[in-house]
Amino acid sequence: MPIGIKPILQLNHELNAGLFQDDKISIKGTILDKATNTPIPFASVSVVGREHHVQANGKGYFTLLLRPEDRIHALRVSSLGYVSREYKVEALLEKAGAGDAKIFLEPKHRSLKEVEITAKAQKWKAQRVGYHIDEGTSFHYQFTPSDTASAEGPGQEIGTRIKVKRKQAVLQSVSFGLAGSGNAAVKVGVKLYSIKDNLPHQNLLPKPAIISIKPHHTGWITVDLEKHNITVEGDFALIIEWLSETTRLNSGSLMTFATTPKGQVTYYRAAGAKPWRIRKSTLLDVKSIGMYATLLYQR
């Protein structure tokens, strides 16, 4: 996958120039717990009706770039353990003025039948684990797997080993860098495997989480897997399966980098039940890909 850092940065510059010119709109703010007034780390901010999404940092701070026509849309702010809220973009811009907006979320409360008590909201810490996290481009596209989408047939698979630093974690989402989806829409399946003898072993999902990507998509693709309630108790393999025959997975499909992080293991195999193989980088052949997972640990 001989793309390297320079072409990625050039592509990112062109994408920035094409999407956000002098009339860009910027919303900056901090997402806070309404009960404690403390920041909510890694909360999600998305434009309702559009595949545009950012994630707050560890201190709850975010920056979102919008198009002028987005003034009529709404922003959805959400985080695990909190009640999601929507804000009108126009109202939020007026409220923030020249400064930063403060957005408050209420913790979710659970009540038991005939018992007048309020359960304490669970506290979660999000951690992104993987390789080349957010490098190459600042653009993220948020996808939710379709329950009705079907694969045309088995496709080529490629992925990496995700190292789980603690014994148990809940998988919130997975992300991979897309260098370009080409001129045709494509279907991509997300697969998760346990690890045995340093190779993918048993599938952790009953069926692939399939998403449909429109033509000319470039940037980080984040796939929400929270509804599947997947708990991982050790290292696992995050695999991307290219399911569209019209646009085959090739050296220019996924975002690749000229430097290979220490410890990255990349797996691949051809379509069908072929044996898994491990790709290794050489001076002339770069095999380092951008791929990571967002894990939730209970505090």
JSON list of C-alpha atoms in Angstrom, two decimals, residues 33-185:
[
{"chain": "A", "resi": 33, "resn": "ASP", "atom": "CA", "xyz": [-22.37, 16.75, 33.25]},
{"chain": "A", "resi": 34, "resn": "LYS", "atom": "CA", "xyz": [-25.42, 18.76, 34.34]},
{"chain": "A", "resi": 35, "resn": "ALA", "atom": "CA", "xyz": [-25.41, 17.21, 37.81]},
{"chain": "A", "resi": 36, "resn": "THR", "atom": "CA", "xyz": [-21.72, 17.71, 38.64]},
{"chain": "A", "resi": 37, "resn": "ASN", "atom": "CA", "xyz": [-20.66, 20.41, 36.14]},
{"chain": "A", "resi": 38, "resn": "THR", "atom": "CA", "xyz": [-17.66, 18.22, 35.21]},
{"chain": "A", "resi": 39, "resn": "PRO", "atom": "CA", "xyz": [-16.52, 17.55, 31.62]},
{"chain": "A", "resi": 40, "resn": "ILE", "atom": "CA", "xyz": [-17.81, 14.46, 29.80]},
{"chain": "A", "resi": 41, "resn": "PRO", "atom": "CA", "xyz": [-14.87, 12.95, 27.88]},
{"chain": "A", "resi": 42, "resn": "PHE", "atom": "CA", "xyz": [-15.18, 11.60, 24.31]},
{"chain": "A", "resi": 43, "resn": "ALA", "atom": "CA", "xyz": [-18.85, 12.57, 23.87]},
{"chain": "A", "resi": 44, "resn": "SER", "atom": "CA", "xyz": [-20.22, 12.46, 20.31]},
{"chain": "A", "resi": 45, "resn": "VAL", "atom": "CA", "xyz": [-21.38, 15.55, 18.37]},
{"chain": "A", "resi": 46, "resn": "SER", "atom": "CA", "xyz": [-23.13, 14.98, 15.03]},
{"chain": "A", "resi": 47, "resn": "VAL", "atom": "CA", "xyz": [-25.21, 16.92, 12.52]},
{"chain": "A", "resi": 48, "resn": "VAL", "atom": "CA", "xyz": [-28.73, 15.48, 12.33]},
{"chain": "A", "resi": 49, "resn": "GLY", "atom": "CA", "xyz": [-29.42, 14.17, 8.84]},
{"chain": "A", "resi": 50, "resn": "ARG", "atom": "CA", "xyz": [-25.79, 14.34, 7.72]},
{"chain": "A", "resi": 51, "resn": "GLU", "atom": "CA", "xyz": [-22.84, 11.98, 8.03]},
{"chain": "A", "resi": 52, "resn": "HIS", "atom": "CA", "xyz": [-20.71, 14.57, 9.80]},
{"chain": "A", "resi": 53, "resn": "HIS", "atom": "CA", "xyz": [-19.43, 13.74, 13.25]},
{"chain": "A", "resi": 54, "resn": "VAL", "atom": "CA", "xyz": [-16.74, 14.73, 15.73]},
{"chain": "A", "resi": 55, "resn": "GLN", "atom": "CA", "xyz": [-15.74, 13.38, 19.11]},
{"chain": "A", "resi": 56, "resn": "ALA", "atom": "CA", "xyz": [-14.89, 15.53, 22.11]},
{"chain": "A", "resi": 57, "resn": "ASN", "atom": "CA", "xyz": [-11.46, 15.11, 23.64]},
{"chain": "A", "resi": 58, "resn": "GLY", "atom": "CA", "xyz": [-10.68, 13.80, 27.13]},
{"chain": "A", "resi": 59, "resn": "LYS", "atom": "CA", "xyz": [-11.71, 17.14, 28.65]},
{"chain": "A", "resi": 60, "resn": "GLY", "atom": "CA", "xyz": [-15.06, 17.29, 26.86]},
{"chain": "A", "resi": 61, "resn": "TYR", "atom": "CA", "xyz": [-13.90, 19.95, 24.39]},
{"chain": "A", "resi": 62, "resn": "PHE", "atom": "CA", "xyz": [-14.80, 19.82, 20.69]},
{"chain": "A", "resi": 63, "resn": "THR", "atom": "CA", "xyz": [-14.52, 21.88, 17.50]},
{"chain": "A", "resi": 64, "resn": "LEU", "atom": "CA", "xyz": [-17.01, 21.34, 14.67]},
{"chain": "A", "resi": 65, "resn": "LEU", "atom": "CA", "xyz": [-16.72, 22.89, 11.20]},
{"chain": "A", "resi": 66, "resn": "LEU", "atom": "CA", "xyz": [-20.00, 23.36, 9.32]},
{"chain": "A", "resi": 67, "resn": "ARG", "atom": "CA", "xyz": [-21.24, 24.60, 5.98]},
{"chain": "A", "resi": 68, "resn": "PRO", "atom": "CA", "xyz": [-23.37, 27.78, 5.86]},
{"chain": "A", "resi": 69, "resn": "GLU", "atom": "CA", "xyz": [-26.46, 25.76, 4.92]},
{"chain": "A", "resi": 70, "resn": "ASP", "atom": "CA", "xyz": [-26.06, 23.74, 8.14]},
{"chain": "A", "resi": 71, "resn": "ARG", "atom": "CA", "xyz": [-27.48, 26.67, 10.10]},
{"chain": "A", "resi": 72, "resn": "ILE", "atom": "CA", "xyz": [-30.96, 25.19, 9.61]},
{"chain": "A", "resi": 73, "resn": "HIS", "atom": "CA", "xyz": [-29.92, 21.79, 10.97]},
{"chain": "A", "resi": 74, "resn": "ALA", "atom": "CA", "xyz": [-29.63, 20.52, 14.53]},
{"chain": "A", "resi": 75, "resn": "LEU", "atom": "CA", "xyz": [-26.72, 19.02, 16.46]},
{"chain": "A", "resi": 76, "resn": "ARG", "atom": "CA", "xyz": [-27.13, 15.82, 18.41]},
{"chain": "A", "resi": 77, "resn": "VAL", "atom": "CA", "xyz": [-24.90, 15.45, 21.48]},
{"chain": "A", "resi": 78, "resn": "SER", "atom": "CA", "xyz": [-24.68, 12.03, 23.10]},
{"chain": "A", "resi": 79, "resn": "SER", "atom": "CA", "xyz": [-22.56, 9.95, 25.45]},
{"chain": "A", "resi": 80, "resn": "LEU", "atom": "CA", "xyz": [-22.95, 6.56, 27.09]},
{"chain": "A", "resi": 81, "resn": "GLY", "atom": "CA", "xyz": [-24.81, 6.89, 30.41]},
{"chain": "A", "resi": 82, "resn": "TYR", "atom": "CA", "xyz": [-26.39, 10.26, 29.50]},
{"chain": "A", "resi": 83, "resn": "VAL", "atom": "CA", "xyz": [-29.62, 11.46, 27.88]},
{"chain": "A", "resi": 84, "resn": "SER", "atom": "CA", "xyz": [-28.92, 12.62, 24.32]},
{"chain": "A", "resi": 85, "resn": "ARG", "atom": "CA", "xyz": [-29.92, 16.18, 23.40]},
{"chain": "A", "resi": 86, "resn": "GLU", "atom": "CA", "xyz": [-30.42, 18.12, 20.18]},
{"chain": "A", "resi": 87, "resn": "TYR", "atom": "CA", "xyz": [-29.62, 21.80, 19.68]},
{"chain": "A", "resi": 88, "resn": "LYS", "atom": "CA", "xyz": [-30.50, 24.07, 16.77]},
{"chain": "A", "resi": 89, "resn": "VAL", "atom": "CA", "xyz": [-27.26, 25.18, 15.10]},
{"chain": "A", "resi": 90, "resn": "GLU", "atom": "CA", "xyz": [-28.50, 28.77, 14.72]},
{"chain": "A", "resi": 91, "resn": "ALA", "atom": "CA", "xyz": [-29.47, 28.99, 18.40]},
{"chain": "A", "resi": 92, "resn": "LEU", "atom": "CA", "xyz": [-26.18, 27.48, 19.51]},
{"chain": "A", "resi": 93, "resn": "LEU", "atom": "CA", "xyz": [-24.20, 29.99, 17.45]},
{"chain": "A", "resi": 94, "resn": "GLU", "atom": "CA", "xyz": [-26.12, 32.88, 18.99]},
{"chain": "A", "resi": 95, "resn": "LYS", "atom": "CA", "xyz": [-25.66, 31.47, 22.49]},
{"chain": "A", "resi": 96, "resn": "ALA", "atom": "CA", "xyz": [-21.92, 30.97, 22.09]},
{"chain": "A", "resi": 97, "resn": "GLY", "atom": "CA", "xyz": [-21.25, 34.29, 20.37]},
{"chain": "A", "resi": 98, "resn": "ALA", "atom": "CA", "xyz": [-17.53, 34.75, 19.95]},
{"chain": "A", "resi": 99, "resn": "GLY", "atom": "CA", "xyz": [-16.74, 32.38, 22.81]},
{"chain": "A", "resi": 100, "resn": "ASP", "atom": "CA", "xyz": [-17.17, 28.69, 23.48]},
{"chain": "A", "resi": 101, "resn": "ALA", "atom": "CA", "xyz": [-20.55, 27.04, 24.05]},
{"chain": "A", "resi": 102, "resn": "LYS", "atom": "CA", "xyz": [-21.31, 25.03, 27.17]},
{"chain": "A", "resi": 103, "resn": "ILE", "atom": "CA", "xyz": [-23.51, 22.00, 26.54]},
{"chain": "A", "resi": 104, "resn": "PHE", "atom": "CA", "xyz": [-24.99, 20.07, 29.45]},
{"chain": "A", "resi": 105, "resn": "LEU", "atom": "CA", "xyz": [-26.16, 16.45, 29.41]},
{"chain": "A", "resi": 106, "resn": "GLU", "atom": "CA", "xyz": [-28.25, 14.81, 32.12]},
{"chain": "A", "resi": 107, "resn": "PRO", "atom": "CA", "xyz": [-27.21, 11.40, 33.49]},
{"chain": "A", "resi": 108, "resn": "LYS", "atom": "CA", "xyz": [-29.61, 8.58, 32.71]},
{"chain": "A", "resi": 109, "resn": "HIS", "atom": "CA", "xyz": [-31.58, 7.39, 35.72]},
{"chain": "A", "resi": 110, "resn": "ARG", "atom": "CA", "xyz": [-33.11, 3.94, 36.06]},
{"chain": "A", "resi": 111, "resn": "SER", "atom": "CA", "xyz": [-36.07, 3.24, 38.30]},
{"chain": "A", "resi": 112, "resn": "LEU", "atom": "CA", "xyz": [-37.36, -0.11, 39.58]},
{"chain": "A", "resi": 113, "resn": "LYS", "atom": "CA", "xyz": [-41.06, -0.97, 39.70]},
{"chain": "A", "resi": 114, "resn": "GLU", "atom": "CA", "xyz": [-42.78, 0.12, 42.94]},
{"chain": "A", "resi": 115, "resn": "VAL", "atom": "CA", "xyz": [-39.45, 1.26, 44.41]},
{"chain": "A", "resi": 116, "resn": "GLU", "atom": "CA", "xyz": [-38.88, 5.00, 44.67]},
{"chain": "A", "resi": 117, "resn": "ILE", "atom": "CA", "xyz": [-35.12, 5.11, 44.27]},
{"chain": "A", "resi": 118, "resn": "THR", "atom": "CA", "xyz": [-32.81, 6.57, 41.65]},
{"chain": "A", "resi": 119, "resn": "ALA", "atom": "CA", "xyz": [-29.89, 4.49, 40.49]},
{"chain": "A", "resi": 120, "resn": "LYS", "atom": "CA", "xyz": [-26.49, 6.13, 40.28]},
{"chain": "A", "resi": 121, "resn": "ALA", "atom": "CA", "xyz": [-25.34, 6.66, 36.73]},
{"chain": "A", "resi": 122, "resn": "GLN", "atom": "CA", "xyz": [-22.47, 4.40, 35.71]},
{"chain": "A", "resi": 123, "resn": "LYS", "atom": "CA", "xyz": [-19.18, 6.12, 35.08]},
{"chain": "A", "resi": 124, "resn": "TRP", "atom": "CA", "xyz": [-17.29, 5.05, 31.99]},
{"chain": "A", "resi": 125, "resn": "LYS", "atom": "CA", "xyz": [-13.90, 5.97, 30.69]},
{"chain": "A", "resi": 126, "resn": "ALA", "atom": "CA", "xyz": [-13.38, 5.84, 26.93]},
{"chain": "A", "resi": 127, "resn": "GLN", "atom": "CA", "xyz": [-10.02, 4.89, 25.47]},
{"chain": "A", "resi": 128, "resn": "ARG", "atom": "CA", "xyz": [-9.03, 4.66, 21.83]},
{"chain": "A", "resi": 129, "resn": "VAL", "atom": "CA", "xyz": [-6.69, 1.77, 21.13]},
{"chain": "A", "resi": 130, "resn": "GLY", "atom": "CA", "xyz": [-5.02, 0.99, 17.84]},
{"chain": "A", "resi": 131, "resn": "TYR", "atom": "CA", "xyz": [-2.79, 2.64, 15.27]},
{"chain": "A", "resi": 132, "resn": "HIS", "atom": "CA", "xyz": [-2.44, 6.07, 13.60]},
{"chain": "A", "resi": 133, "resn": "ILE", "atom": "CA", "xyz": [-5.37, 7.43, 15.62]},
{"chain": "A", "resi": 134, "resn": "ASP", "atom": "CA", "xyz": [-6.72, 10.58, 13.89]},
{"chain": "A", "resi": 135, "resn": "GLU", "atom": "CA", "xyz": [-3.56, 10.99, 11.81]},
{"chain": "A", "resi": 136, "resn": "GLY", "atom": "CA", "xyz": [-3.69, 11.95, 8.14]},
{"chain": "A", "resi": 137, "resn": "THR", "atom": "CA", "xyz": [-7.04, 13.78, 8.25]},
{"chain": "A", "resi": 138, "resn": "SER", "atom": "CA", "xyz": [-9.33, 15.46, 10.76]},
{"chain": "A", "resi": 139, "resn": "PHE", "atom": "CA", "xyz": [-12.53, 14.38, 9.00]},
{"chain": "A", "resi": 140, "resn": "HIS", "atom": "CA", "xyz": [-14.71, 11.66, 10.55]},
{"chain": "A", "resi": 141, "resn": "TYR", "atom": "CA", "xyz": [-17.83, 10.07, 9.10]},
{"chain": "A", "resi": 142, "resn": "GLN", "atom": "CA", "xyz": [-20.18, 8.27, 11.48]},
{"chain": "A", "resi": 143, "resn": "PHE", "atom": "CA", "xyz": [-21.99, 5.13, 10.32]},
{"chain": "A", "resi": 144, "resn": "THR", "atom": "CA", "xyz": [-24.51, 2.81, 11.96]},
{"chain": "A", "resi": 145, "resn": "PRO", "atom": "CA", "xyz": [-24.61, -0.73, 10.50]},
{"chain": "A", "resi": 146, "resn": "SER", "atom": "CA", "xyz": [-27.72, -1.54, 8.48]},
{"chain": "A", "resi": 147, "resn": "ASP", "atom": "CA", "xyz": [-29.86, -4.46, 9.66]},
{"chain": "A", "resi": 148, "resn": "THR", "atom": "CA", "xyz": [-31.12, -5.02, 6.11]},
{"chain": "A", "resi": 149, "resn": "ALA", "atom": "CA", "xyz": [-27.92, -4.65, 4.07]},
{"chain": "A", "resi": 150, "resn": "SER", "atom": "CA", "xyz": [-26.66, -7.91, 2.61]},
{"chain": "A", "resi": 151, "resn": "ALA", "atom": "CA", "xyz": [-23.29, -8.83, 1.15]},
{"chain": "A", "resi": 152, "resn": "GLU", "atom": "CA", "xyz": [-22.95, -9.74, -2.51]},
{"chain": "A", "resi": 153, "resn": "GLY", "atom": "CA", "xyz": [-20.49, -12.44, -1.56]},
{"chain": "A", "resi": 154, "resn": "PRO", "atom": "CA", "xyz": [-17.35, -12.95, 0.52]},
{"chain": "A", "resi": 155, "resn": "GLY", "atom": "CA", "xyz": [-14.73, -10.28, -0.02]},
{"chain": "A", "resi": 156, "resn": "GLN", "atom": "CA", "xyz": [-11.09, -9.59, 0.66]},
{"chain": "A", "resi": 157, "resn": "GLU", "atom": "CA", "xyz": [-10.30, -9.05, 4.32]},
{"chain": "A", "resi": 158, "resn": "ILE", "atom": "CA", "xyz": [-7.62, -7.00, 6.02]},
{"chain": "A", "resi": 159, "resn": "GLY", "atom": "CA", "xyz": [-7.24, -5.85, 9.60]},
{"chain": "A", "resi": 160, "resn": "THR", "atom": "CA", "xyz": [-5.08, -5.47, 12.65]},
{"chain": "A", "resi": 161, "resn": "ARG", "atom": "CA", "xyz": [-4.67, -6.80, 16.16]},
{"chain": "A", "resi": 162, "resn": "ILE", "atom": "CA", "xyz": [-6.16, -4.55, 18.84]},
{"chain": "A", "resi": 163, "resn": "LYS", "atom": "CA", "xyz": [-4.45, -4.83, 22.20]},
{"chain": "A", "resi": 164, "resn": "VAL", "atom": "CA", "xyz": [-6.76, -4.64, 25.22]},
{"chain": "A", "resi": 165, "resn": "LYS", "atom": "CA", "xyz": [-4.75, -3.26, 28.12]},
{"chain": "A", "resi": 166, "resn": "ARG", "atom": "CA", "xyz": [-7.21, -4.32, 30.81]},
{"chain": "A", "resi": 167, "resn": "LYS", "atom": "CA", "xyz": [-9.03, -7.59, 31.41]},
{"chain": "A", "resi": 168, "resn": "GLN", "atom": "CA", "xyz": [-12.49, -6.46, 30.29]},
{"chain": "A", "resi": 169, "resn": "ALA", "atom": "CA", "xyz": [-13.91, -3.66, 28.16]},
{"chain": "A", "resi": 170, "resn": "VAL", "atom": "CA", "xyz": [-17.07, -2.78, 26.20]},
{"chain": "A", "resi": 171, "resn": "LEU", "atom": "CA", "xyz": [-16.60, -2.06, 22.50]},
{"chain": "A", "resi": 172, "resn": "GLN", "atom": "CA", "xyz": [-18.23, 1.25, 21.56]},
{"chain": "A", "resi": 173, "resn": "SER", "atom": "CA", "xyz": [-17.03, 1.76, 17.98]},
{"chain": "A", "resi": 174, "resn": "VAL", "atom": "CA", "xyz": [-14.33, 0.95, 15.46]},
{"chain": "A", "resi": 175, "resn": "SER", "atom": "CA", "xyz": [-12.63, 3.30, 13.00]},
{"chain": "A", "resi": 176, "resn": "PHE", "atom": "CA", "xyz": [-10.55, 2.88, 9.87]},
{"chain": "A", "resi": 177, "resn": "GLY", "atom": "CA", "xyz": [-8.93, 5.36, 7.52]},
{"chain": "A", "resi": 178, "resn": "LEU", "atom": "CA", "xyz": [-10.31, 5.42, 4.00]},
{"chain": "A", "resi": 179, "resn": "ALA", "atom": "CA", "xyz": [-8.00, 6.88, 1.35]},
{"chain": "A", "resi": 180, "resn": "GLY", "atom": "CA", "xyz": [-10.80, 6.91, -1.21]},
{"chain": "A", "resi": 181, "resn": "SER", "atom": "CA", "xyz": [-13.93, 4.89, -1.97]},
{"chain": "A", "resi": 182, "resn": "GLY", "atom": "CA", "xyz": [-13.70, 5.52, -5.72]},
{"chain": "A", "resi": 183, "resn": "ASN", "atom": "CA", "xyz": [-16.40, 6.48, -8.21]},
{"chain": "A", "resi": 184, "resn": "ALA", "atom": "CA", "xyz": [-18.91, 3.86, -7.04]},
{"chain": "A", "resi": 185, "resn": "ALA", "atom": "CA", "xyz": [-20.67, 3.20, -3.76]}
]
